[in-house]
XYZ file of C-alpha atoms in Angstrom:
679
model
C -4.350 162.284 305.373
C -2.382 160.134 307.648
C 0.040 159.288 304.946
C 0.816 162.977 304.388
C 1.311 163.379 308.066
C 3.699 160.319 308.186
C 5.758 161.783 305.308
C 5.991 165.013 306.995
C 6.861 163.569 310.285
C 9.435 161.388 308.586
C 11.008 164.323 307.483
C 11.408 165.887 310.749
C 12.555 162.884 312.876
C 13.910 164.187 316.243
C 17.717 163.287 316.576
C 17.353 162.284 320.299
C 16.588 158.570 321.313
C 13.691 157.402 323.596
C 11.153 154.602 323.666
C 9.671 155.324 320.199
C 11.104 153.282 317.385
C 13.383 155.259 314.888
C 10.828 154.498 312.047
C 7.426 152.995 312.443
C 6.272 150.014 310.330
C 4.467 151.981 307.885
C 7.154 154.470 307.547
C 9.606 151.545 306.485
C 6.925 150.280 304.096
C 6.532 153.664 302.361
C 10.153 154.487 302.400
C 10.740 151.101 300.536
C 8.077 151.876 298.036
C 9.941 155.313 297.368
C 13.327 154.012 297.120
C 12.086 151.205 294.843
C 10.395 153.620 292.570
C 13.360 155.840 292.295
C 15.581 152.813 291.573
C 13.154 151.532 288.935
C 13.278 154.912 287.358
C 16.978 155.161 287.453
C 17.388 151.739 285.872
C 14.910 151.988 283.279
C 16.429 155.366 282.015
C 19.926 153.847 281.987
C 18.462 150.689 280.174
C 17.165 152.966 277.569
C 20.579 154.534 277.028
C 22.352 151.090 276.769
C 19.877 149.290 274.528
C 21.402 150.155 271.316
C 24.848 148.731 272.623
C 23.187 145.495 274.103
C 21.206 144.980 271.015
C 24.246 144.272 268.916
C 26.707 142.851 271.579
C 27.605 139.187 271.017
C 27.623 136.783 274.077
C 30.290 134.045 273.856
C 29.235 130.419 273.551
C 31.284 129.499 276.661
C 33.151 131.443 279.421
C 36.292 132.998 278.042
C 39.340 132.160 280.246
C 41.471 135.002 279.017
C 40.915 138.535 277.672
C 41.266 139.051 274.044
C 43.882 141.627 274.621
C 46.135 138.997 276.487
C 49.179 138.184 274.515
C 50.113 135.028 276.469
C 49.345 132.110 274.119
C 50.645 129.732 276.916
C 47.995 131.035 279.264
C 45.371 130.240 276.504
C 46.653 126.773 275.838
C 46.892 125.719 279.556
C 43.420 127.329 280.436
C 41.644 125.488 277.528
C 43.678 122.073 277.670
C 45.314 122.525 274.307
C 48.835 121.460 273.258
C 49.061 122.602 269.524
C 49.601 126.240 268.473
C 49.794 127.193 264.849
C 51.326 130.515 264.039
C 50.986 132.097 260.712
C 52.911 134.699 258.712
C 50.457 135.783 256.140
C 50.242 138.753 253.654
C 47.219 137.732 251.606
C 45.386 135.341 254.029
C 46.524 131.936 252.555
C 48.948 131.316 255.523
C 46.341 132.178 258.043
C 43.871 129.808 256.237
C 46.294 126.880 256.162
C 47.048 127.515 259.772
C 43.429 127.339 260.618
C 42.916 124.074 258.933
C 45.957 122.404 260.696
C 44.586 123.514 263.974
C 41.217 122.268 263.275
C 42.467 118.888 262.059
C 44.514 118.456 265.286
C 41.427 117.329 267.162
C 41.526 114.149 265.064
C 44.884 113.351 266.516
C 44.162 114.159 269.995
C 45.913 117.483 269.816
C 43.625 120.283 270.529
C 44.878 123.321 268.573
C 44.682 127.042 268.301
C 45.722 129.622 265.823
C 47.825 132.473 266.717
C 49.253 135.747 265.041
C 52.858 136.097 266.041
C 52.365 139.846 266.011
C 49.768 139.569 268.837
C 51.775 137.141 270.912
C 54.862 137.195 273.418
C 56.955 134.883 271.174
C 59.415 134.541 273.988
C 56.840 132.228 275.656
C 58.014 129.478 273.147
C 60.722 128.717 275.832
C 57.726 127.673 278.084
C 55.949 125.479 275.531
C 57.713 122.296 276.481
C 56.147 122.555 279.963
C 52.745 121.500 278.352
C 52.618 117.725 277.563
C 52.604 116.652 273.772
C 53.126 120.301 272.808
C 53.820 121.333 269.274
C 54.383 124.579 267.436
C 53.733 124.743 263.764
C 54.767 127.643 261.707
C 52.874 128.681 258.443
C 55.066 131.264 256.924
C 54.932 133.056 253.716
C 57.952 134.720 251.877
C 57.093 137.982 250.480
C 58.869 140.923 248.378
C 62.498 140.349 248.251
C 62.636 137.196 250.407
C 61.164 139.120 253.272
C 58.871 137.769 256.154
C 55.373 139.146 256.179
C 54.532 142.201 258.233
C 52.905 140.246 261.021
C 55.924 137.764 261.406
C 58.642 140.396 261.105
C 59.153 140.939 264.803
C 59.444 137.109 265.399
C 61.782 136.534 262.461
C 64.188 139.415 263.844
C 63.963 137.906 267.352
C 65.134 134.310 266.320
C 67.573 135.806 263.836
C 69.366 138.252 266.347
C 68.830 136.503 269.511
C 70.715 133.274 270.934
C 67.871 131.789 273.073
C 67.691 128.200 274.149
C 64.777 126.428 272.427
C 65.721 122.979 273.752
C 62.513 120.855 274.370
C 60.394 122.814 271.785
C 58.847 120.501 269.240
C 58.189 122.285 265.762
C 57.365 122.050 262.218
C 57.254 124.547 259.452
C 55.307 124.844 256.183
C 56.340 127.684 253.790
C 54.355 129.665 251.165
C 56.314 130.945 248.280
C 56.590 131.667 244.496
C 59.280 129.858 242.466
C 59.234 132.826 240.074
C 60.314 135.284 242.634
C 63.992 134.223 243.105
C 63.687 133.868 246.816
C 61.653 130.676 246.925
C 60.230 130.034 250.393
C 63.387 131.819 251.883
C 61.709 132.621 255.248
C 60.269 129.177 255.920
C 63.531 127.413 255.048
C 65.506 129.807 257.234
C 63.237 129.662 260.270
C 63.124 125.768 260.054
C 66.944 125.749 260.081
C 67.334 128.534 262.733
C 64.912 126.828 265.250
C 67.004 123.670 265.056
C 70.179 125.627 265.484
C 68.551 127.155 268.729
C 67.968 123.508 270.031
C 64.465 123.014 268.920
C 63.203 119.629 268.003
C 62.049 119.151 264.295
C 59.013 116.832 264.404
C 58.674 116.925 260.503
C 60.492 118.217 257.534
C 59.813 121.673 256.272
C 57.037 121.863 253.578
C 57.180 124.309 250.804
C 54.269 125.512 248.638
C 54.503 127.137 245.170
C 51.766 129.801 244.749
C 52.715 129.908 240.992
C 51.750 126.267 240.605
C 49.442 124.335 242.968
C 49.960 125.488 246.445
C 46.839 123.648 247.567
C 48.270 120.359 246.371
C 51.649 121.032 247.811
C 49.908 121.754 251.201
C 47.628 118.713 251.439
C 50.343 116.504 250.236
C 52.752 117.750 252.998
C 50.032 117.577 255.788
C 49.132 114.018 254.747
C 52.702 112.898 255.685
C 53.005 115.448 258.501
C 50.099 114.130 260.800
C 51.611 110.317 260.646
C 54.961 111.778 261.677
C 53.341 113.795 264.595
C 51.439 110.565 265.818
C 54.651 108.591 265.688
C 56.537 111.395 267.611
C 54.172 111.650 270.421
C 52.998 107.952 270.406
C 49.566 108.727 269.335
C 47.405 106.193 267.569
C 46.261 107.147 264.099
C 43.579 109.859 263.614
C 40.046 109.040 264.239
C 37.238 109.510 261.710
C 37.212 112.956 260.215
C 34.453 115.121 261.694
C 33.611 118.490 259.927
C 33.222 121.126 262.619
C 31.906 124.561 262.180
C 34.423 127.296 263.359
C 31.724 130.056 263.842
C 28.014 129.976 264.993
C 25.402 132.073 263.294
C 23.575 134.853 265.207
C 20.922 136.672 263.150
C 20.392 140.176 264.554
C 17.240 141.754 263.191
C 17.141 144.240 266.071
C 20.482 145.854 265.723
C 20.370 149.618 265.161
C 21.547 150.683 261.608
C 24.388 152.748 262.858
C 25.954 149.680 264.331
C 26.046 147.621 261.270
C 29.301 147.279 259.219
C 28.743 148.444 255.699
C 32.122 147.744 254.194
C 34.576 149.304 256.829
C 37.844 147.273 257.225
C 38.172 147.587 261.064
C 36.746 150.608 262.719
C 32.890 151.068 262.458
C 32.173 154.337 260.499
C 35.695 154.835 259.498
C 34.327 155.363 255.929
C 32.286 158.287 256.964
C 34.525 159.601 259.527
C 38.042 159.622 257.976
C 40.969 160.208 260.267
C 44.691 159.339 259.989
C 46.992 157.440 260.144
C 45.795 155.510 257.043
C 46.822 151.964 256.661
C 45.699 148.464 255.823
C 43.080 148.636 258.674
C 42.004 152.105 257.902
C 42.218 152.917 254.266
C 41.972 156.522 252.971
C 38.956 157.276 250.591
C 40.969 158.753 247.524
C 39.029 160.805 244.922
C 39.653 159.762 241.363
C 40.720 162.731 239.404
C 41.436 160.996 236.073
C 40.458 157.583 234.632
C 41.502 157.530 231.044
C 42.163 154.709 228.377
C 45.971 154.264 227.392
C 45.458 151.652 224.594
C 44.635 153.097 221.115
C 43.290 149.819 219.724
C 43.483 146.006 219.826
C 40.554 145.097 221.857
C 42.253 145.110 225.242
C 42.117 147.926 227.872
C 44.745 149.524 229.975
C 43.730 152.283 232.398
C 45.750 155.417 233.757
C 44.159 156.494 236.990
C 45.111 159.368 239.040
C 44.167 159.328 242.840
C 44.303 162.341 245.049
C 45.812 161.824 248.533
C 45.730 165.520 249.407
C 44.913 165.859 253.135
C 45.630 162.199 254.045
C 49.157 162.775 255.318
C 50.175 159.757 253.297
C 53.525 160.017 251.732
C 55.181 157.933 248.974
C 58.417 157.478 247.082
C 58.810 156.375 243.382
C 58.656 152.546 243.439
C 56.185 152.064 246.342
C 52.843 150.295 245.904
C 49.278 151.687 246.398
C 46.868 149.184 247.703
C 43.237 149.358 246.855
C 40.163 147.664 248.381
C 37.896 146.551 245.547
C 34.278 145.283 245.750
C 32.715 142.295 244.058
C 30.377 142.513 241.105
C 26.967 143.047 242.077
C 25.418 140.548 239.845
C 27.725 137.802 241.095
C 26.672 138.656 244.608
C 23.066 138.536 243.695
C 23.634 135.106 241.847
C 25.201 133.635 244.861
C 22.321 134.746 247.230
C 19.954 132.994 244.805
C 21.818 129.941 244.664
C 21.852 129.692 248.526
C 18.171 130.607 248.807
C 19.346 133.710 250.942
C 17.873 136.994 251.970
C 20.912 139.175 251.340
C 19.616 141.960 253.558
C 19.659 139.766 256.798
C 21.734 141.339 259.555
C 23.924 138.532 261.131
C 27.351 137.976 262.956
C 29.458 134.917 262.778
C 30.912 134.318 266.107
C 34.012 132.042 266.775
C 33.173 128.970 268.921
C 36.749 129.223 270.235
C 36.272 132.013 272.708
C 40.162 131.930 273.447
C 40.845 133.029 269.882
C 41.781 136.737 269.299
C 39.744 136.517 266.093
C 36.220 136.852 267.169
C 34.793 137.117 263.698
C 35.840 136.154 260.146
C 35.172 139.713 259.068
C 33.569 142.932 260.647
C 30.244 141.847 262.256
C 27.386 142.660 262.630
C 26.627 143.086 258.872
C 24.412 141.848 256.042
C 25.019 138.971 253.819
C 25.127 141.680 250.759
C 27.868 143.686 252.529
C 29.810 140.445 253.422
C 29.684 139.060 249.861
C 30.479 142.498 248.375
C 33.213 143.836 250.602
C 34.754 141.085 252.763
C 34.763 137.653 250.822
C 36.659 136.448 247.732
C 33.890 135.064 245.585
C 35.806 135.038 242.423
C 38.805 132.958 243.891
C 39.387 129.365 242.871
C 38.045 127.389 246.101
C 40.574 125.278 247.825
C 39.945 121.524 248.652
C 38.609 121.952 252.146
C 35.764 124.121 250.773
C 34.734 121.281 248.332
C 34.902 118.842 251.287
C 32.416 120.857 253.248
C 30.152 121.776 250.315
C 29.818 118.080 249.622
C 27.680 117.499 252.867
C 25.078 119.709 251.353
C 24.540 117.598 248.092
C 21.446 115.560 247.794
C 22.587 113.743 244.732
C 25.137 111.061 245.707
C 27.110 111.384 242.403
C 27.690 114.935 242.954
C 28.613 114.432 246.556
C 31.132 111.907 245.531
C 32.517 114.219 242.912
C 33.217 117.119 245.354
C 34.547 114.531 248.036
C 36.967 112.996 245.263
C 38.260 116.350 244.246
C 38.923 117.205 248.041
C 40.805 114.003 248.496
C 44.656 113.216 248.186
C 44.068 110.329 245.714
C 45.963 110.832 242.325
C 42.444 110.703 240.520
C 40.904 113.226 242.899
C 43.825 115.562 242.361
C 43.786 115.188 238.607
C 40.026 116.005 238.668
C 40.515 119.065 240.946
C 43.127 120.327 238.556
C 40.893 119.896 235.423
C 37.377 120.756 236.699
C 38.147 123.436 239.299
C 41.751 125.181 238.470
C 41.971 124.696 234.596
C 38.266 125.505 234.216
C 38.556 128.536 236.451
C 35.416 127.775 238.397
C 34.639 129.907 241.322
C 32.134 129.225 244.122
C 29.230 130.573 242.032
C 30.022 128.464 239.030
C 30.391 125.334 241.395
C 27.072 125.826 242.939
C 25.528 126.398 239.243
C 26.935 123.181 237.943
C 26.549 121.000 241.000
C 22.766 121.697 241.109
C 21.839 119.557 244.159
C 24.278 121.561 246.435
C 22.401 124.290 248.232
C 24.524 125.211 251.324
C 23.328 127.669 253.847
C 24.641 131.354 252.994
C 26.339 131.736 256.438
C 28.417 128.468 256.020
C 29.549 129.949 252.701
C 30.631 132.993 254.324
C 32.612 131.028 256.917
C 34.393 129.114 254.088
C 35.333 131.700 251.633
C 38.614 133.516 252.213
C 38.704 137.374 252.939
C 38.712 139.756 250.082
C 42.200 141.129 249.858
C 43.637 144.541 248.755
C 44.990 144.722 245.441
C 48.512 146.206 244.972
C 49.729 148.356 242.107
C 53.157 149.688 241.489
C 52.751 153.534 241.797
C 53.537 154.948 238.358
C 54.451 158.575 239.378
C 57.038 160.385 241.457
C 56.153 162.245 244.608
C 58.745 164.917 243.658
C 56.402 165.908 240.765
C 52.936 164.919 242.176
C 53.176 164.979 245.930
C 49.429 164.873 246.509
C 48.645 162.278 243.582
C 49.175 158.717 243.027
C 49.152 157.319 239.535
C 48.161 153.787 238.748
C 48.640 151.909 235.417
C 46.301 148.793 235.290
C 45.231 146.357 232.452
C 41.694 145.260 232.577
C 41.450 141.476 233.322
C 38.720 139.761 231.386
C 39.027 136.318 229.846
C 36.759 133.507 228.635
C 36.994 130.299 230.536
C 36.883 126.519 229.041
C 33.316 126.356 230.297
C 32.333 129.381 228.132
C 31.978 131.849 231.074
C 33.488 135.237 231.003
C 35.638 135.830 234.155
C 36.386 139.515 235.151
C 39.159 140.762 237.345
C 37.680 142.004 240.768
C 39.887 145.263 241.074
C 40.156 146.213 237.483
C 36.619 145.731 236.794
C 35.652 147.880 239.876
C 38.022 150.554 238.720
C 37.006 150.604 235.155
C 33.427 151.682 236.376
C 34.876 154.404 238.634
C 34.698 157.270 236.063
C 34.689 160.721 237.526
C 31.607 162.613 236.542
C 31.522 166.507 236.668
C 31.748 167.928 240.185
C 30.535 164.566 241.765
C 33.587 162.840 243.578
C 34.236 159.111 242.881
C 36.313 157.519 245.635
C 38.144 154.276 246.336
C 39.763 153.074 249.637
C 43.475 152.941 249.390
C 46.602 152.936 251.460
C 50.497 153.112 250.579
C 52.679 150.112 251.195
C 56.522 151.005 251.301
C 58.723 148.945 248.932
C 62.563 148.114 248.633
C 62.295 149.095 244.886
C 64.128 152.334 245.029
C 66.134 154.751 242.869
C 69.813 154.933 243.772
C 70.644 157.323 246.531
C 73.066 159.049 244.299
C 71.314 160.637 241.084
C 74.586 160.147 239.085
C 74.395 156.553 239.372
C 73.299 155.010 235.932
C 70.269 152.592 235.832
C 68.915 149.920 233.477
C 65.180 149.307 233.639
C 63.502 146.385 232.125
C 59.646 146.892 231.964
C 57.498 145.521 229.310
C 53.705 146.302 229.259
C 52.396 147.668 232.563
C 55.947 146.744 233.999
C 56.555 150.186 232.805
C 54.556 151.632 235.732
C 57.358 152.131 238.356
C 59.856 153.318 235.859
C 57.436 156.183 234.720
C 57.729 157.256 238.322
C 61.748 156.808 238.228
C 62.002 158.799 234.922
C 59.874 161.582 236.188
C 61.996 162.009 239.217
C 65.052 161.960 237.224
C 63.845 164.543 234.797
C 62.776 166.605 237.780
C 66.325 166.492 239.297
C 67.675 167.428 235.914
C 65.407 170.410 235.689
C 66.765 171.572 239.108
C 70.290 171.465 237.408
C 71.588 168.227 239.198
C 73.844 165.759 237.500
C 71.767 162.599 236.708
C 73.382 159.218 235.453
C 72.256 157.484 232.312
C 68.661 156.004 232.650
C 68.181 153.122 230.127
C 64.730 151.658 229.665
C 63.762 148.344 227.857
C 60.138 148.445 227.023
C 57.933 146.063 225.087
C 54.444 145.683 223.917
C 52.511 144.038 221.030
C 52.120 146.836 218.523
C 53.238 150.562 218.422
C 50.030 151.666 217.141
C 47.835 149.858 219.702
C 49.351 149.212 223.104
C 52.437 151.606 223.273
C 51.465 153.094 226.638
C 52.750 156.622 227.586
C 54.188 156.911 224.031
C 54.385 160.769 223.897
C 55.948 161.034 227.402
C 58.492 158.476 226.676
C 59.413 160.259 223.347
C 59.643 163.740 225.118
C 62.074 162.257 227.690
C 64.257 160.891 224.881
C 64.207 164.215 223.271
C 65.425 165.954 226.427
C 68.420 163.532 226.742
C 66.943 162.103 230.151
C 66.019 158.626 228.545
C 67.756 156.065 226.458
C 64.663 154.063 225.245
C 64.929 150.629 223.709
C 61.559 149.452 222.510
C 60.386 146.044 221.198
C 57.030 145.835 219.462
C 56.628 142.128 219.164
C 54.034 141.825 216.456
C 55.148 144.638 214.141
C 57.127 142.420 212.015
C 57.111 138.763 210.920
C 59.519 137.477 213.603
C 58.540 138.355 217.125
C 60.895 140.473 219.111
C 60.911 140.970 222.852
C 62.823 142.853 225.414
C 64.979 139.710 225.983
C 66.235 139.951 222.410
C 67.126 143.683 222.908
C 69.204 142.777 226.057
C 71.153 140.101 224.292
C 72.188 142.622 221.590
C 73.208 145.083 224.093
C 75.702 143.050 226.052
C 78.627 145.661 225.901
C 76.277 148.455 227.166
C 74.858 146.406 230.065
C 78.209 145.356 231.160
C 79.419 148.963 230.906
C 76.526 150.052 233.252
C 76.591 147.290 235.860
C 80.112 145.811 235.667
C 82.308 148.905 235.095
C 80.075 151.745 236.580
C 78.415 150.033 239.353
C 74.875 150.980 238.104
C 71.494 149.512 239.193
C 69.547 147.021 237.308
C 65.693 146.831 237.772
C 63.056 144.409 236.552
C 59.344 144.852 236.691
C 56.507 142.732 234.960
C 55.803 139.114 234.440
C 57.767 136.751 236.778
C 57.128 133.384 235.115
C 58.734 134.033 231.717
C 60.224 137.399 231.252
C 61.962 137.954 234.604
C 63.615 134.459 234.459
C 64.665 135.069 230.865
C 66.270 138.481 231.777
C 68.102 137.126 234.820
C 69.563 134.303 232.644
C 70.558 136.752 229.871
C 72.173 138.838 232.590
C 74.202 135.740 233.796
C 75.332 135.136 230.191
C 76.467 138.756 229.757
C 78.386 138.796 233.039
C 80.082 135.593 232.196
C 81.168 136.664 228.554
C 81.962 140.304 229.345
C 83.144 139.963 232.811
C 85.181 136.833 232.139
C 83.403 134.957 234.899
C 82.288 131.440 235.251
C 78.463 130.922 235.253
C 78.587 130.276 239.127
C 80.656 133.417 239.539
C 77.987 135.257 237.491
C 75.134 133.951 239.657
C 77.019 135.024 242.816
C 77.578 138.540 241.302
C 73.996 139.049 240.837
C 73.234 137.783 244.485
C 75.865 140.312 245.669
C 74.142 142.994 243.615
C 70.811 142.074 245.314
C 72.447 142.322 248.817
C 73.743 145.787 247.795
C 70.217 146.812 246.527
C 71.641 147.209 242.998
C 69.433 144.431 241.413
C 65.697 144.763 242.199
C 62.721 142.999 240.925
C 59.099 143.948 241.298
C 57.358 140.994 239.617
C 54.058 139.052 239.616
C 52.887 135.877 238.051
């Protein structure tokens, strides 16, 4: 009972002083017990609330010196004792991959490096880079579209273009990623290399140029094999030490993670698939219902799909000529096969955590997730692996001959390059095929996930006009499927995925998409005449153009002549949108010139029709300042068409060949000559 009295007494302590202590010893002890109990209860309840968060949070391997949101790359370099920074301008991930490889290799040459996205950095800090000893900035920059910088490098490009900063003391080198068939081969890298020198920077090594249409991997490794000795010579560094393969990410298996904290295919924001909210873009795609998915070919054994996507309620807008990007998923059977070859449990929950704690890129893809999700949604498992992947796979071979084969193909020796070309590229072997054929190579699945590039969205020219279809986007796509020299059947990731997305009754079938704006545009004045060259699915954007011009005519507006050069194999097999085109011809909206290459003994292509119509073409683009558009195959058709145009301008416009080439360049600058081509 004494305890009860004490508690009561403690509750009624007199406020006056005296000889008695404020609290007795027993009072203090009991009060401590009470406070401790309350604190325990409070902390335990809080811990329960926090447990789901803690169970999937990832602790860094070392103390991070700067916050991930800090855009000061100089601070990061100084805090971690680095002197090499590799910036990338990348649209498909290759530029970022090359930047990562260079930064990693810097360690061999006593240049500790970091990769940086110029969009996330304060690029004016380049003026301070000279304050760091032996500092070097490398730029891996892709040229995209009509000779433009990539989205993430646009601000930096505009800064050095319009600014007049003094970059004296900045050491730099540039490697470009481009495509010779596009007409603006490595324009961005070549310009940046020249501009940095004009601003006073010091070029450490000549600009490198990679051709994605040929063998960009060979271009890159050949360039960097000469780049590193030049760097060593410039900084007085002795040759590189022995190459050591270093993992960029560490594995953390997370069996305790709550299911609602696991990424299941989202691009960035967790639960963005279930909880859709605008704006929709590359990091937050819209789940678009497929309303129509029908076959366009009437025979011939090939398949071409006409797909209609609903963007109703998305707040996305498009113009004729824009692109729709779609995030595909890999084939389930290939994913399973890769899991078996790596002896993996594909349903294991894991995270890959960057060992460079100063990097803004904490994971190679959204984590935590399962191996199944990573291989299905996040990684390119059908791509042709680059040489650095073969080099790392070689370490897991138990058979010495197989190890040597992979190492040889990853080398820069002429024999190794030749073997890589024939055994990997020409044979179209992907990671699954390599592991099937190199039977002693059994890498851990987490390392494979680290090595493979990110699965990229696929872009399609929109084949509709928003004037006619404001809440629908139309896509025209040929199913990609072919037999390789090894007898395997390779299938296109996106088109195979789309082919299987057939709407069934009331059940909605959806695909994640976003709109990418394009410079491929109709003239602002509808009365301007246009010439469109689009064989095969190159017709896609022109279907949108013609829809729009028909819409304007139906409104009573004056519309200029619209001439379309279309080509396919046979009228009876692959003449896509035949009835629509014929209807536009009947209405007087379209002047159609069609080439059916295999309907007669001698093959006839759109190029032949253009040569025959020299007077018409000169009348449109020379005399009436019309617009000229090409869409389709960049490698042969687009090059041929441009050459024919030069010839027509020379003969009909009484120009020299050089003047005709300049005339086309002037047309490009005026947006009167536009190409939407692919190889």
